[in-house]
Structures are given as C-alpha cells and as structure tokens.
Amino acid sequence: MSPFIALVFALFGACTAPAPHPTKSPVEIFNEHVRHEVKNMYATFDYNKNGHFDTADLPLFIADYDTDGNGAIEIDEYETNFDMHEPTLAIVAQGMFFEFDSDKSGHIDMSDMTALYNRMDLNKSGDVEHKEFEDYMTEVMTILVILHLQEAEFQGQFTTAGPAGDMTTTVMDSTMMDTATMGPSTTNAS
C-alpha cells in the first residue's frame, strides 16, 4: 500500500468519530484533522524526496500505481492501492481517481497529472507551493470525507468512540447487528 493511501486510511478512520473535546465543536475537530492529514500528504506526494512536490514527482506517482507498466493508471490499479477491505472507501478511491483523471479518459497519465499539478498551482507561478497543495487537497479531501460519511450513514453504519478511546463501528440492518472494534485511535494527535 502506498504512503498516500495509508494517509487516506488514517484520515477516514479517525474522521468518522473524533473523540469528544471539551472546548471544540465537532466541525473544528474535523477541520483540524483534515488539515493535519493533508499536511502529511504533501510529504507523500514528494516522491523524489527533495522536500517539494514538483513536476519531477508526477511520473514517479504514475510509476507507483501503474502495475501493468503501460504508462497510465487505470481505475482498478488505483483502487487496488486502496486495499478495498472497507467497502465505503470505494467512494474515496473513485473520487480521487476522477479528480486526477482530468480528461475523463478512464485512466490517469502524464497529461492528467500535469493538469492536476496546474490546478493545484493556484497563483499560476509554475510551482505548487506547500500552501497551495494544502488548500487544494483540503478542499478535495473534505468533500470526499463528507461523501464517505454520507455513504456510511446511508448503509446504516456509524462509528463512535468506545471504551479507552477505541473506535467502534456498528453496522445495522433489518436482520443483524455486528460490532467490530478497530483498536485505539492514534491519529487524533496533532
């Protein structure tokens, strides 16, 4: 699983039910968490590890996901990196794929990554600055988190803070109730 996908898992796992905070509203906690995770995403997009997300990282991003070596990322390759054990993450994987597939061709190639890079370059300087990346990805991830939560609610799934700060997911339908504990949440630390 790529580092980017691991961050997405951390974001969605922690955002479904932040632990109660005595002075912050749920919206403030949610926004803080999204901002924190997007800051971490910047480092994962720096594939060449030069300290910046730049155009040299774009072909490396494609190479990381392009498992068949054809120079493009198909949706099945992209979804495979999301480790689809959590069914509602399909919304996240598809949302990110469609955001990155700029020309809506059904695959992500260098032209799509260049277009994405240019969309992130909000001041049109030719370089995606750290703040531009954070602003862009915060907007995208916020939308995807909301869609993820709506899908979970629609499916009858909700997450609450359980004993000792663990996250407990309960899925209910007309014939069964199954509860699984996911363990202590460590992603809320800022």
Tab-separated table of C-alpha atoms in Angstrom:
chain	number	residue	atom	x	y	z
A	1	MET	CA	0.000	0.000	0.000
A	2	SER	CA	1.456	3.403	-0.955
A	3	PRO	CA	2.160	6.033	1.741
A	4	PHE	CA	-0.537	8.258	0.213
A	5	ILE	CA	-3.153	5.539	0.616
A	6	ALA	CA	-2.046	4.888	4.210
A	7	LEU	CA	-2.673	8.566	4.956
A	8	VAL	CA	-6.118	8.375	3.392
A	9	PHE	CA	-6.914	5.375	5.616
A	10	ALA	CA	-5.737	7.326	8.649
A	11	LEU	CA	-7.861	10.297	7.656
A	12	PHE	CA	-11.034	8.320	7.116
A	13	GLY	CA	-10.541	6.076	10.116
A	14	ALA	CA	-10.178	8.982	12.515
A	15	CYS	CA	-12.712	11.333	10.984
A	16	THR	CA	-15.689	9.052	11.350
A	17	ALA	CA	-15.956	9.858	15.048
A	18	PRO	CA	-13.429	12.126	16.694
A	19	ALA	CA	-13.088	11.731	20.418
A	20	PRO	CA	-15.097	14.319	22.334
A	21	HIS	CA	-13.175	17.510	23.090
A	22	PRO	CA	-14.386	19.747	25.901
A	23	THR	CA	-13.959	23.093	24.092
A	24	LYS	CA	-14.051	22.304	20.364
A	25	SER	CA	-17.058	21.672	18.196
A	26	PRO	CA	-17.159	18.539	16.044
A	27	VAL	CA	-16.666	20.759	12.975
A	28	GLU	CA	-13.497	22.300	14.463
A	29	ILE	CA	-12.144	18.855	15.331
A	30	PHE	CA	-12.987	17.588	11.834
A	31	ASN	CA	-11.305	20.595	10.148
A	32	GLU	CA	-8.186	20.270	12.300
A	33	HIS	CA	-7.890	16.596	11.481
A	34	VAL	CA	-8.289	17.145	7.727
A	35	ARG	CA	-5.666	19.926	7.804
A	36	HIS	CA	-3.259	17.712	9.772
A	37	GLU	CA	-3.610	14.781	7.370
A	38	VAL	CA	-3.285	16.986	4.271
A	39	LYS	CA	-0.026	18.384	5.652
A	40	ASN	CA	1.230	14.796	5.878
A	41	MET	CA	0.030	14.126	2.318
A	42	TYR	CA	2.376	16.797	0.984
A	43	ALA	CA	5.370	14.704	2.045
A	44	THR	CA	3.939	11.563	0.436
A	45	PHE	CA	3.483	13.342	-2.904
A	46	ASP	CA	7.190	14.262	-2.773
A	47	TYR	CA	8.207	11.001	-4.445
A	48	ASN	CA	11.753	12.142	-5.251
A	49	LYS	CA	12.258	13.273	-1.613
A	50	ASN	CA	13.668	16.704	-2.478
A	51	GLY	CA	11.407	18.474	0.023
A	52	HIS	CA	8.912	19.787	-2.552
A	53	PHE	CA	6.028	18.467	-4.613
A	54	ASP	CA	7.195	19.349	-8.121
A	55	THR	CA	6.808	18.185	-11.701
A	56	ALA	CA	9.592	15.611	-11.227
A	57	ASP	CA	7.259	13.769	-8.813
A	58	LEU	CA	4.492	13.290	-11.409
A	59	PRO	CA	5.987	10.361	-13.379
A	60	LEU	CA	7.026	8.733	-10.097
A	61	PHE	CA	3.410	8.925	-8.877
A	62	ILE	CA	2.283	7.168	-12.059
A	63	ALA	CA	5.000	4.522	-11.744
A	64	ASP	CA	3.924	3.810	-8.140
A	65	TYR	CA	0.367	2.953	-9.197
A	66	ASP	CA	0.870	1.650	-12.753
A	67	THR	CA	1.144	-2.057	-12.024
A	68	ASP	CA	0.853	-3.210	-15.650
A	69	GLY	CA	3.576	-0.829	-16.874
A	70	ASN	CA	1.563	0.768	-19.681
A	71	GLY	CA	2.333	4.336	-18.548
A	72	ALA	CA	-1.152	5.036	-17.226
A	73	ILE	CA	-3.143	4.221	-14.099
A	74	GLU	CA	-6.476	2.501	-14.681
A	75	ILE	CA	-9.174	2.670	-12.024
A	76	ASP	CA	-8.645	-0.961	-10.986
A	77	GLU	CA	-4.932	-0.268	-10.374
A	78	TYR	CA	-5.821	2.821	-8.375
A	79	GLU	CA	-8.483	1.035	-6.312
A	80	THR	CA	-6.131	-1.885	-5.635
A	81	ASN	CA	-3.831	0.537	-3.814
A	82	PHE	CA	-6.750	1.466	-1.567
A	83	ASP	CA	-6.986	-2.128	-0.261
A	84	MET	CA	-10.751	-2.235	-0.574
A	85	HIS	CA	-11.447	-4.138	2.669
A	86	GLU	CA	-13.578	-1.192	3.805
A	87	PRO	CA	-16.419	-1.023	1.248
A	88	THR	CA	-17.185	2.654	1.768
A	89	LEU	CA	-13.605	3.553	0.797
A	90	ALA	CA	-14.659	2.812	-2.782
A	91	ILE	CA	-16.170	6.303	-2.779
A	92	VAL	CA	-12.839	7.775	-1.742
A	93	ALA	CA	-10.841	5.796	-4.301
A	94	GLN	CA	-13.250	6.660	-7.101
A	95	GLY	CA	-13.442	10.313	-6.052
A	96	MET	CA	-9.665	10.692	-6.044
A	97	PHE	CA	-9.362	8.827	-9.342
A	98	PHE	CA	-11.950	11.045	-11.034
A	99	GLU	CA	-10.295	14.173	-9.620
A	100	PHE	CA	-6.918	13.071	-11.002
A	101	ASP	CA	-8.347	11.860	-14.377
A	102	SER	CA	-8.598	15.395	-15.767
A	103	ASP	CA	-9.614	14.480	-19.307
A	104	LYS	CA	-12.094	11.801	-18.125
A	105	SER	CA	-10.459	9.187	-20.360
A	106	GLY	CA	-10.741	6.409	-17.772
A	107	HIS	CA	-7.030	6.411	-16.939
A	108	ILE	CA	-4.509	8.746	-15.321
A	109	ASP	CA	-1.473	9.567	-17.451
A	110	MET	CA	1.119	12.333	-17.545
A	111	SER	CA	-1.282	14.800	-19.174
A	112	ASP	CA	-3.746	14.233	-16.327
A	113	MET	CA	-1.045	14.644	-13.686
A	114	THR	CA	0.185	17.830	-15.357
A	115	ALA	CA	-3.365	19.203	-15.419
A	116	LEU	CA	-3.780	18.289	-11.724
A	117	TYR	CA	-0.484	19.995	-10.923
A	118	ASN	CA	-1.629	23.117	-12.788
A	119	ARG	CA	-4.967	23.133	-10.895
A	120	MET	CA	-3.049	22.989	-7.629
A	121	ASP	CA	-0.842	25.906	-8.730
A	122	LEU	CA	-3.409	28.465	-7.630
A	123	ASN	CA	-1.171	31.522	-8.122
A	124	LYS	CA	-0.032	30.237	-11.569
A	125	SER	CA	3.665	30.616	-10.703
A	126	GLY	CA	4.587	27.265	-12.266
A	127	ASP	CA	5.362	25.728	-8.866
A	128	VAL	CA	2.924	24.161	-6.416
A	129	GLU	CA	3.769	25.759	-3.112
A	130	HIS	CA	3.124	23.910	0.120
A	131	LYS	CA	0.125	26.133	0.997
A	132	GLU	CA	-1.387	25.745	-2.480
A	133	PHE	CA	-1.159	21.970	-2.188
A	134	GLU	CA	-2.734	22.064	1.277
A	135	ASP	CA	-5.573	24.370	0.197
A	136	TYR	CA	-6.386	22.277	-2.864
A	137	MET	CA	-6.189	18.880	-1.187
A	138	THR	CA	-8.066	20.109	1.908
A	139	GLU	CA	-10.990	21.017	-0.322
A	140	VAL	CA	-10.873	17.690	-2.183
A	141	MET	CA	-10.460	15.589	0.977
A	142	THR	CA	-13.209	17.465	2.828
A	143	ILE	CA	-15.652	16.687	0.032
A	144	LEU	CA	-14.593	13.032	-0.029
A	145	VAL	CA	-14.850	12.700	3.760
A	146	ILE	CA	-18.380	14.083	3.620
A	147	LEU	CA	-19.303	11.627	0.843
A	148	HIS	CA	-17.708	8.788	2.811
A	149	LEU	CA	-19.694	9.692	5.929
A	150	GLN	CA	-22.932	10.038	3.955
A	151	GLU	CA	-22.404	6.611	2.410
A	152	ALA	CA	-21.685	5.095	5.828
A	153	GLU	CA	-24.853	6.683	7.200
A	154	PHE	CA	-26.848	5.504	4.191
A	155	GLN	CA	-25.566	1.957	4.702
A	156	GLY	CA	-26.635	2.076	8.355
A	157	GLN	CA	-23.069	2.226	9.611
A	158	PHE	CA	-21.883	4.659	12.200
A	159	THR	CA	-18.752	4.954	14.306
A	160	THR	CA	-18.498	6.054	17.910
A	161	ALA	CA	-15.723	6.415	20.432
A	162	GLY	CA	-15.774	3.291	22.569
A	163	PRO	CA	-14.102	2.465	25.873
A	164	ALA	CA	-10.479	3.594	26.255
A	165	GLY	CA	-10.696	5.749	23.100
A	166	ASP	CA	-11.060	2.890	20.640
A	167	MET	CA	-13.202	3.321	17.549
A	168	THR	CA	-16.221	1.018	17.387
A	169	THR	CA	-18.070	0.527	14.107
A	170	THR	CA	-21.605	-0.749	14.234
A	171	VAL	CA	-23.387	-1.955	11.120
A	172	MET	CA	-27.113	-2.476	11.441
A	173	ASP	CA	-29.716	-3.683	9.029
A	174	SER	CA	-33.084	-5.338	9.450
A	175	THR	CA	-31.642	-8.804	10.099
A	176	MET	CA	-28.443	-8.361	12.049
A	177	MET	CA	-26.238	-6.203	14.212
A	178	ASP	CA	-22.488	-6.736	14.075
A	179	THR	CA	-19.973	-4.693	16.066
A	180	ALA	CA	-16.246	-4.683	15.408
A	181	THR	CA	-13.656	-2.799	17.423
A	182	MET	CA	-10.866	-1.257	15.409
A	183	GLY	CA	-8.499	-0.573	18.349
A	184	PRO	CA	-7.118	2.546	19.955
A	185	SER	CA	-7.204	5.643	17.796
A	186	THR	CA	-3.767	7.195	17.462
A	187	THR	CA	-4.477	9.527	14.549
A	188	ASN	CA	-6.152	12.302	16.549
A	189	ALA	CA	-2.854	13.514	17.960
A	190	SER	CA	-1.855	16.748	16.270
